[in-house]
CSV table of C-alpha atoms in Angstrom, one decimal:
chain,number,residue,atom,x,y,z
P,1,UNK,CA,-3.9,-30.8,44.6
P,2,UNK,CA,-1.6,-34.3,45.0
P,3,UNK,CA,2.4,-34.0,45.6
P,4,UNK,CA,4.3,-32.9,42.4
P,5,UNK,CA,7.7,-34.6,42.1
P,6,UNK,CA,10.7,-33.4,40.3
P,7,UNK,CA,13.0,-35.9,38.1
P,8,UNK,CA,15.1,-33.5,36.1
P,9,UNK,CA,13.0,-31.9,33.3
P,10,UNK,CA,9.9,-33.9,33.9
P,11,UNK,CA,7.3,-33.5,36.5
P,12,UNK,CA,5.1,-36.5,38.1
P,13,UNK,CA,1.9,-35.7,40.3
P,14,UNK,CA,-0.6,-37.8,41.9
P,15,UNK,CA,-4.1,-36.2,42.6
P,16,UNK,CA,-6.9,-38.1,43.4
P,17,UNK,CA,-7.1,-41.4,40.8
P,18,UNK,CA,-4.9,-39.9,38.3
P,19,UNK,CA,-1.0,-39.5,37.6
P,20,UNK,CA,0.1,-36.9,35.7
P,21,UNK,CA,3.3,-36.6,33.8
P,22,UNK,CA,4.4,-32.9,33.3
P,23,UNK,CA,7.1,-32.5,30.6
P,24,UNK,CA,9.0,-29.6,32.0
P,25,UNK,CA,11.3,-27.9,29.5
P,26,UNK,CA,9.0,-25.2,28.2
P,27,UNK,CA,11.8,-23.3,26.4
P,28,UNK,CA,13.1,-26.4,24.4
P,29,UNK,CA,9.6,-27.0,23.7
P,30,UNK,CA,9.8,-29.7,26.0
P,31,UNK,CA,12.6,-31.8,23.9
P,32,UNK,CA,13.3,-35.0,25.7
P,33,UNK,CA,16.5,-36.1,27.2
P,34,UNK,CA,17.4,-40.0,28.0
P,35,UNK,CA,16.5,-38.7,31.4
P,36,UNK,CA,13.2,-38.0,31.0
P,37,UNK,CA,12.5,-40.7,29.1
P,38,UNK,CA,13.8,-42.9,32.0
P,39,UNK,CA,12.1,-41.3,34.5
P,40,UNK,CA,8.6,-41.5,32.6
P,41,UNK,CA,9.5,-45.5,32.2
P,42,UNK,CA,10.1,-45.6,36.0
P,43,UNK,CA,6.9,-43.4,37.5
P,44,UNK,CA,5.0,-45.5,34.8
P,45,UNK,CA,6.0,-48.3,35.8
P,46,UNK,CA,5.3,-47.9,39.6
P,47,UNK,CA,2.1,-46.5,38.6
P,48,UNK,CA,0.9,-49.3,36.7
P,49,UNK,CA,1.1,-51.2,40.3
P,50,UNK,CA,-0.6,-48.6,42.5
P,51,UNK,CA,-4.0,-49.0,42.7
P,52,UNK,CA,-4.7,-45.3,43.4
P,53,UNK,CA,-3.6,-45.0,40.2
P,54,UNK,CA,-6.6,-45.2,38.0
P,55,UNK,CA,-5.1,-43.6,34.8
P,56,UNK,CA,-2.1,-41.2,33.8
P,57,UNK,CA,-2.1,-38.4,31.7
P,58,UNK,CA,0.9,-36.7,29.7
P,59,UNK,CA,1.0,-32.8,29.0
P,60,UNK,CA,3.5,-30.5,28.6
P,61,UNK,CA,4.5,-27.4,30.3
P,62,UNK,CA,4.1,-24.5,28.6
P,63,UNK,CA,2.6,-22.8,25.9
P,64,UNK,CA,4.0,-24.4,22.9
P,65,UNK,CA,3.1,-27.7,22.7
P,66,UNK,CA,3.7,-31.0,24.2
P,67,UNK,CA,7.0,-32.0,23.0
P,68,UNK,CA,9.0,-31.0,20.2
P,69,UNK,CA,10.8,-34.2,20.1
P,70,UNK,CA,13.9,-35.8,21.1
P,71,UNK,CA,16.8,-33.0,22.0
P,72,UNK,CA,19.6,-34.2,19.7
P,73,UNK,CA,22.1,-31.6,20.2
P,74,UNK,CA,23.9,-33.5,22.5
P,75,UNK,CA,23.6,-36.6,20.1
P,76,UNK,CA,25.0,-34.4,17.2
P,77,UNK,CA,28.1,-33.5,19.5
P,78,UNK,CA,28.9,-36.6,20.1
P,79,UNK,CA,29.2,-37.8,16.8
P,80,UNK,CA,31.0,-34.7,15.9
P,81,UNK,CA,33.2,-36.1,18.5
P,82,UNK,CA,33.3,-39.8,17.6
P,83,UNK,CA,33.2,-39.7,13.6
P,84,UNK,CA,36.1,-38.4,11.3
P,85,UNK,CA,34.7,-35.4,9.1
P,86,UNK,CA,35.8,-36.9,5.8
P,87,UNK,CA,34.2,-40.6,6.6
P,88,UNK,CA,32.0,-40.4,3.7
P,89,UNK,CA,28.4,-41.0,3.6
P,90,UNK,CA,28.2,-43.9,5.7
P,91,UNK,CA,31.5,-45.2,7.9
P,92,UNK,CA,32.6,-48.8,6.5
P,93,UNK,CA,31.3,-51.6,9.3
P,94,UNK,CA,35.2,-52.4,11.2
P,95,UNK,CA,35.8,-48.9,11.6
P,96,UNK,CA,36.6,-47.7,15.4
P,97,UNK,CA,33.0,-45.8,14.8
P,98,UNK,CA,31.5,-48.9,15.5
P,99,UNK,CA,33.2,-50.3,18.1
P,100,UNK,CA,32.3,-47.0,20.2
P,101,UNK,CA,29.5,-46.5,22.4
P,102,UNK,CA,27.1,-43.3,21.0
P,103,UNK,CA,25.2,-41.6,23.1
P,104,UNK,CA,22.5,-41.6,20.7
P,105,UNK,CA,22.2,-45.9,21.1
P,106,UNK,CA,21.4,-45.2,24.7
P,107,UNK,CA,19.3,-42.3,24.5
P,108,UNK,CA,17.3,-44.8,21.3
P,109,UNK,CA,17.3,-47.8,23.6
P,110,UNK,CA,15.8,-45.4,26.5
P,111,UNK,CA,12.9,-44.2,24.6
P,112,UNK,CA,12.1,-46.5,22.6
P,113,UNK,CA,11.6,-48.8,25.9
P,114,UNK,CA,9.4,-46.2,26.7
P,115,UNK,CA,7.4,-45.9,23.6
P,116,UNK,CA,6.9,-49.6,23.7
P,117,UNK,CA,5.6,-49.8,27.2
P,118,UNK,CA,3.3,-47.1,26.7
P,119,UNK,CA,1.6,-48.9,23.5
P,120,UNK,CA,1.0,-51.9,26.1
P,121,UNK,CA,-0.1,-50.1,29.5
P,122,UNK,CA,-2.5,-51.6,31.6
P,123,UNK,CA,-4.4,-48.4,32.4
P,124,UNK,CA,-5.6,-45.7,30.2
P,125,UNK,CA,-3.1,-43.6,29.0
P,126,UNK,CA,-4.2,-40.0,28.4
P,127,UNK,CA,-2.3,-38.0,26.4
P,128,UNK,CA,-2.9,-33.9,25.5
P,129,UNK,CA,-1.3,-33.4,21.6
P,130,UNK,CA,-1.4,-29.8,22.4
P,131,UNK,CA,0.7,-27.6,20.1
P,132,UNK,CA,3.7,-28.7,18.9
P,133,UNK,CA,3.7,-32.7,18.9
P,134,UNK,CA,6.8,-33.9,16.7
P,135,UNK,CA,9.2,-36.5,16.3
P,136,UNK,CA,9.9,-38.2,20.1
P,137,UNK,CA,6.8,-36.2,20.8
P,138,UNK,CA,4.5,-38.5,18.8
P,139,UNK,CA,6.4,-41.9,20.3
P,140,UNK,CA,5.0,-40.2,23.9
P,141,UNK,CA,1.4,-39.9,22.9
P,142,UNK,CA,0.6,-41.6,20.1
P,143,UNK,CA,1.1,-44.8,21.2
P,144,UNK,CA,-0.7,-44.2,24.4
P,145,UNK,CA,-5.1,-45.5,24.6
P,146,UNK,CA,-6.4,-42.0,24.9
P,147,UNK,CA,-4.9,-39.4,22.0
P,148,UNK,CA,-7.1,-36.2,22.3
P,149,UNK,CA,-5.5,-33.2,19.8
P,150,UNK,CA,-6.8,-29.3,20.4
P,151,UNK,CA,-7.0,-27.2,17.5
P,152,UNK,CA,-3.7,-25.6,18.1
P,153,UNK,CA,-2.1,-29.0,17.4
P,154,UNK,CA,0.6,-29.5,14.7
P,155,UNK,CA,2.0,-32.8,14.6
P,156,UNK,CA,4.3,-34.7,12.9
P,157,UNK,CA,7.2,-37.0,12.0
P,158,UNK,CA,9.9,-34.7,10.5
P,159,UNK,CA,13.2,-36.6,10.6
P,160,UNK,CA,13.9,-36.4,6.8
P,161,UNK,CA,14.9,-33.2,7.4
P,162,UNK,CA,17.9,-33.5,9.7
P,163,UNK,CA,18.9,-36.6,8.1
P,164,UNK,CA,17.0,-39.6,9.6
P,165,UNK,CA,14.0,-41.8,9.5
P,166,UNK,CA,10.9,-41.7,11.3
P,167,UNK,CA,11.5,-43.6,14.7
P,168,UNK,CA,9.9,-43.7,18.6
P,169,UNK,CA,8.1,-46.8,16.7
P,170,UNK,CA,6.5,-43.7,14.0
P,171,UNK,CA,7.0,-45.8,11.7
P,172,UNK,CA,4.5,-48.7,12.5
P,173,UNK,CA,2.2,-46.1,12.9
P,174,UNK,CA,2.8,-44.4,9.5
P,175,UNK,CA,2.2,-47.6,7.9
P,176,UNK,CA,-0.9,-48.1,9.7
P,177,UNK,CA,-2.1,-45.0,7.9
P,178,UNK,CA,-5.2,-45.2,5.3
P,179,UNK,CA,-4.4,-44.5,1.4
P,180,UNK,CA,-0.7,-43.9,1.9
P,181,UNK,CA,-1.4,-40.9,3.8
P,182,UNK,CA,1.3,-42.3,6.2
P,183,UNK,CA,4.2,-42.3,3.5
P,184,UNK,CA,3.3,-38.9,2.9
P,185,UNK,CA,3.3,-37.0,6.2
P,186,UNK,CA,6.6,-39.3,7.2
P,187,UNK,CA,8.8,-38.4,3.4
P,188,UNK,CA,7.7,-35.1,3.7
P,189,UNK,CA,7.5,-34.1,7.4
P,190,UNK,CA,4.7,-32.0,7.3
P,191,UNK,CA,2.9,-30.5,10.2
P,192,UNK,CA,-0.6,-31.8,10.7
P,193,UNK,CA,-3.1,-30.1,12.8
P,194,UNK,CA,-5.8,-31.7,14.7
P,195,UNK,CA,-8.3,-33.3,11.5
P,196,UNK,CA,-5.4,-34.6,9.9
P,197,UNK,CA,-3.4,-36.4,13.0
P,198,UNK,CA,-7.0,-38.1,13.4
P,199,UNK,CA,-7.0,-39.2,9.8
P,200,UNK,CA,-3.7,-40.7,10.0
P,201,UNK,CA,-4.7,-42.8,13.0
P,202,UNK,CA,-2.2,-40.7,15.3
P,203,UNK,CA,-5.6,-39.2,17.4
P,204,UNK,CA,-8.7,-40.2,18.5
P,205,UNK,CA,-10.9,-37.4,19.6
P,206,UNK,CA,-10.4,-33.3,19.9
P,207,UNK,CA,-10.9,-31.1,22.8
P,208,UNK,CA,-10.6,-27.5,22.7
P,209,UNK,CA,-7.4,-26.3,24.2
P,210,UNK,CA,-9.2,-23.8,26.8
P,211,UNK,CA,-11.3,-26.9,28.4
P,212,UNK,CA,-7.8,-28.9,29.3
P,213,UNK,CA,-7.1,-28.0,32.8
P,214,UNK,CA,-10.5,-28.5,33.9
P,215,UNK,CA,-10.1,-32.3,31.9
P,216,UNK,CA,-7.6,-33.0,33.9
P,217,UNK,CA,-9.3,-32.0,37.1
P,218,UNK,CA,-12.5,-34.1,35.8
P,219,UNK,CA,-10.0,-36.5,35.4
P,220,UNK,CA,-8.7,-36.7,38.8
P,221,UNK,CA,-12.3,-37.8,39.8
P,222,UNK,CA,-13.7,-40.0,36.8
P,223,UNK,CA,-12.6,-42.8,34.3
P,224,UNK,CA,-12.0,-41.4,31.0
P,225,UNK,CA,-14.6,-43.2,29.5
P,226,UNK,CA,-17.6,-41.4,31.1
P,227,UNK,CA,-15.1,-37.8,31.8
P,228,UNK,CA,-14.2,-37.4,27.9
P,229,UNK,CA,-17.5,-37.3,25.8
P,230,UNK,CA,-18.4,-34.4,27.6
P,231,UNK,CA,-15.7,-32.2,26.4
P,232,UNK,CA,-15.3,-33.7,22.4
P,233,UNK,CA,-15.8,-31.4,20.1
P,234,UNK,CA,-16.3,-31.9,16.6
P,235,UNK,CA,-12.7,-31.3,14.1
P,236,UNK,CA,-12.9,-30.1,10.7
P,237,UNK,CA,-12.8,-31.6,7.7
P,238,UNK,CA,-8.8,-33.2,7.2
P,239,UNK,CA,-7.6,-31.5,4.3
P,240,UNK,CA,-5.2,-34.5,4.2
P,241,UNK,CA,-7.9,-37.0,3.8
P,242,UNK,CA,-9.4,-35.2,1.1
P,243,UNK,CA,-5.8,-35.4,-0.9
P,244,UNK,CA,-6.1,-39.2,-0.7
P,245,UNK,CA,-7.2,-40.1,-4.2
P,246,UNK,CA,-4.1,-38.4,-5.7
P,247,UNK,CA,-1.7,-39.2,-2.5
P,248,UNK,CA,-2.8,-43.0,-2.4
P,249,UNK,CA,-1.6,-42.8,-6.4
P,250,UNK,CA,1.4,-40.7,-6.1
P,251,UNK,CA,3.0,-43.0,-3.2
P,252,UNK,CA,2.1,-46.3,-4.7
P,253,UNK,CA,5.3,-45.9,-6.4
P,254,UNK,CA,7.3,-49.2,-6.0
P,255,UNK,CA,10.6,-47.1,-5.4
P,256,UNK,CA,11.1,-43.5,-4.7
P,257,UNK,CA,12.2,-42.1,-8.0
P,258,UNK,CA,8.8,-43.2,-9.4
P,259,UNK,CA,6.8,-42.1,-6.6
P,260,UNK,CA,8.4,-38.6,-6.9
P,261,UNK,CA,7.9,-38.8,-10.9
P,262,UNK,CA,3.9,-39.6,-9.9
P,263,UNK,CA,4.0,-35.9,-8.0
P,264,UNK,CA,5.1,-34.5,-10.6
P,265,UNK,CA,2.8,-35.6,-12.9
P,266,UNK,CA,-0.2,-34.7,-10.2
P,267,UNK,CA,1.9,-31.1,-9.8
P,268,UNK,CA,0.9,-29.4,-13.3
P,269,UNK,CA,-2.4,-29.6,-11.8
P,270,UNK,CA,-2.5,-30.3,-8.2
P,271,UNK,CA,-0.7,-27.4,-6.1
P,272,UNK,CA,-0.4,-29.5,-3.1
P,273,UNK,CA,1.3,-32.4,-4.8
P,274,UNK,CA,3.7,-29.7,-6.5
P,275,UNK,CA,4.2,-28.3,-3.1
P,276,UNK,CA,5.1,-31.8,-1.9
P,277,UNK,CA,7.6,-32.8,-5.0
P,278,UNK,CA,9.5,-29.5,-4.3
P,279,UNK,CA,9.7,-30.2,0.0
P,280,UNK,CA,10.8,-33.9,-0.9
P,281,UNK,CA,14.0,-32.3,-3.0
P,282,UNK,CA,15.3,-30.7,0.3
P,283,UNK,CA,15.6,-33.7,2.2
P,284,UNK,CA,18.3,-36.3,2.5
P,285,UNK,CA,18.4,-38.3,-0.8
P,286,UNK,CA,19.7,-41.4,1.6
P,287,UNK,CA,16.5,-40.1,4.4
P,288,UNK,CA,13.8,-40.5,2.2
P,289,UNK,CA,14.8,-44.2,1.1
P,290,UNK,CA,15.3,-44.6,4.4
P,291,UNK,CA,12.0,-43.9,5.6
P,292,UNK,CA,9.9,-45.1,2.3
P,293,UNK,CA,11.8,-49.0,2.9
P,294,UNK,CA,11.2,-48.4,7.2
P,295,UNK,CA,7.6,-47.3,6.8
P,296,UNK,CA,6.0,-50.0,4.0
P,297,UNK,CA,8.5,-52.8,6.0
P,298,UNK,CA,6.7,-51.8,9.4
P,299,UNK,CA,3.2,-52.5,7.9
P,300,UNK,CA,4.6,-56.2,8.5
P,301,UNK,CA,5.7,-55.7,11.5
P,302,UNK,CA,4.8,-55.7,15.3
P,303,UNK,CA,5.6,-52.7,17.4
P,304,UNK,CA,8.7,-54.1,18.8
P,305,UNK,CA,9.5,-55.8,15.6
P,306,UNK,CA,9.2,-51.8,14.1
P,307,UNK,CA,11.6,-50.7,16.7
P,308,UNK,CA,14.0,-52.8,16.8
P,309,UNK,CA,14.2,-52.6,12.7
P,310,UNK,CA,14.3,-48.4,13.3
P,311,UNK,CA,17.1,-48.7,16.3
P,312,UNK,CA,19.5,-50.9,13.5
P,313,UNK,CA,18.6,-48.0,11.3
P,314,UNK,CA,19.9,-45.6,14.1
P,315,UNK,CA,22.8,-47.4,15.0
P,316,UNK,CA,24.0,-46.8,11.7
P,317,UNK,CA,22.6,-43.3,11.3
P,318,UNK,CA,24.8,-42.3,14.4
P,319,UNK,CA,28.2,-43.2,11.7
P,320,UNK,CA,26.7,-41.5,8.7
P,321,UNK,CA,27.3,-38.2,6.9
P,322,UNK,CA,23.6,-37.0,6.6
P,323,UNK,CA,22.3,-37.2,10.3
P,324,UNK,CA,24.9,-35.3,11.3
P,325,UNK,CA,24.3,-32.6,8.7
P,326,UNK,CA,21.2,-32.5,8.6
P,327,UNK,CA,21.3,-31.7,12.7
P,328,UNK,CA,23.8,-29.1,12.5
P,329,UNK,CA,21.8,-27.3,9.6
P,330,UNK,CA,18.7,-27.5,11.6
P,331,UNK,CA,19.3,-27.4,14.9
P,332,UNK,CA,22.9,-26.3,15.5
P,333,UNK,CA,24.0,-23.7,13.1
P,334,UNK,CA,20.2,-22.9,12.0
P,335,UNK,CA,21.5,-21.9,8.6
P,336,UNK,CA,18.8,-24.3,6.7
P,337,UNK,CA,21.4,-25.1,4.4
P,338,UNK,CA,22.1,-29.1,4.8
P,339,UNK,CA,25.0,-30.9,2.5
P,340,UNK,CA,23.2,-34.2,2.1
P,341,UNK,CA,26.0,-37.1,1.0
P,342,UNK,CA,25.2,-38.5,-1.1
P,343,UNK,CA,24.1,-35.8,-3.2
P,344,UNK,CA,21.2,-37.4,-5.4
P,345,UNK,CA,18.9,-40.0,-5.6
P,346,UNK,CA,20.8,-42.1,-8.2
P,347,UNK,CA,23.5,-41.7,-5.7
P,348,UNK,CA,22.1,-43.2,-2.7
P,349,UNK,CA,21.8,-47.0,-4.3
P,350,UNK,CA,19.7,-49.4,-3.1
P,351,UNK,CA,23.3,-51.2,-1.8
P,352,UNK,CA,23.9,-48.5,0.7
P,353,UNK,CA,20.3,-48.6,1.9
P,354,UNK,CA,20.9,-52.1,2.4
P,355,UNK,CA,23.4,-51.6,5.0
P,356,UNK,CA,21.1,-49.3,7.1
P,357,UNK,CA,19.1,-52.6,7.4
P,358,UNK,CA,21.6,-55.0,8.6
P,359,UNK,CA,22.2,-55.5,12.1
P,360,UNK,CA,25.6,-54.8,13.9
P,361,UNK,CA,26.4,-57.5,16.4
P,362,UNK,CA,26.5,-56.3,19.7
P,363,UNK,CA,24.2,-53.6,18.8
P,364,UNK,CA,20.5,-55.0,19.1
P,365,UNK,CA,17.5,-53.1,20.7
P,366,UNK,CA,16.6,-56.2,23.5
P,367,UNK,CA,13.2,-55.1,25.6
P,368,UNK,CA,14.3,-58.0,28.5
């Protein structure tokens, strides 16, 4: 056994050639603070020059999965703090909300530094989607060379349900998705177990969840490339991938109102696509033009091209009505019962979609 470290809620440990990184907030599921993020981007770094170091591995503590995603309670407070209640659905560029410093820029800048660093590490970066594996969650393993799900996995991108747009550079990887299965799982947040984040692109191979500690252990002694065939097991069949035909139609909608129309259609005799119609009406109207314009503009994109477009995106969700909400309803109060402003699709015009778009000077996601 190497010498664990402590840096706040995250755990770094070197045995033999590999570096593990032990997210350590097993009753938040692991959530990640701007803290932990920083202190991954550090040990990374410092690892990437040791030549001990032969690979790093991500886990998380627990029983419940790897990470949850980013802990925005804190962000949330601090725009309860920093925006007037009746500023409408998005503050007016000028206001003193954008001359003010949000915690949630910093935290954004933080991890998505991070994200982007681990999409271009020089070692293989081994990361165990075990359980739970959503939002900020994704951003710390998906990007990473090695993506191995269990069958207890359920992953996802679900920030159109407090209010947001998928981020943690999610959104180049939805786009990168086959048949438009990436617009789906990002409008509609669902949860996607081990078959389906490999269909998506998100994973590459599936262990069982009992064989991970003696992985790692394997791991300590042998490259990846020769350790990991030996404990791939074959997933199941993606009952994702098998929606394509009618998903790849239903999302090829130019804008939303005619992609949701399309799942309607499918609905009177396609349960799932019904199912999917009726989750999309319980997100933010403004989310979900949000993250249709974020995903397809990311296909076009590099990585750092993807996050810099979803940290503009942020900066402005920090002064809007719905992120706020759409927090508090799910993560605050718990009452499931988000006000979205604007209220409806026709209401959130393509001119205030716009704005979310345009950069605020002074404001910029810089990776120098």
């Amino acid at each position: 056994m190497g010498k664990e470290t402590f840096a706040g809620d995250v755990a770094f440990e070197h045995r033999g050639r590999l570096g593990i990184i032990t997210l350590n907030r097993p009753k938040a599921v692991n959530s990640l603070t701007e803290l932990m993020c920083e202190s991954v981007l550090i040990q990374l770094q410092e690892w990437a020059e040791d030549d001990d170091v032969l690979q790093v591995l991500v886990r998380g503590a627990g029983d419940r999965g790897l990470c949850a995603g980013g802990d925005v309670v804190g962000v949330y407070h601090d725009m309860v703090e920093k925006q007037p209640q009746d500023g409408g659905a998005l503050l007016p560029e000028g206001t003193p909300a954008y001359q003010a410093d949000f915690a949630g820029e910093r935290f954004f800048s933080v991890e998505y530094a991070m994200n982007r660093y681990i999409a271009a590490y020089p070692k293989p970066y081994i990361a165990l989607m075990d359980g739970l594996v959503l939002g900020g969650g994704i951003g710390i393993s998906a990007h990473g060379s090695h993506r191995l799900v269990t069958e207890r996995t359920r992953a996802g991108m679900p920030e159109t349900t407090i209010g947001f747009a998928p981020d943690v550079g999610g959104s180049y990887l939805l786009a990168r998705a086959p048949q438009n299965l990436g617009l789906h799982a990002g409008l509609t947040g669902a949860h996607l177990d081990a078959a389906d984040a490999r269909a998506l692109g998100l994973a590459d191979a599936q262990i069982a969840s009992e064989s991970m500690d003696e992985l790692i252990q394997v791991l300590s002694e042998e490259p990846v490339e020769q350790a990991l065939p030996r404990f791939v097991v074959e997933p199941e069949q993606s009952a994702l991938a098998e929606a394509a035909p009618w998903i790849e139609q239903a999302y090829s909608g130019v804008t939303f109102e005619q992609i949701l129309a399309r799942l309607d259609e499918f609905g009177a005799d396609i349960p799932a696509a019904a199912e999917a119609a009726d989750t999309l009406r319980t997100k933010s109207p403004t989310s979900l033009k949000l993250a249709l314009r974020s995903i397809r503009g990311a296909a076009e994109l590099s990585l750092e091209g993807a996050l810099m477009q979803e940290y503009t995106i942020g900066v402005h969700a920090l002064r809007s009505h719905d992120f706020r909400e759409g927090i508090r309803a799910q993560l605050v109060d718990k009452d499931r019962d988000p006000q979205w402003q604007p209220a409806t699709l026709e209401e959130a015009d393509e001119e205030l979609i716009d704005h979310y778009f345009v950069p605020v000077p002074g404001r910029l996601l810089s990776f120098s």
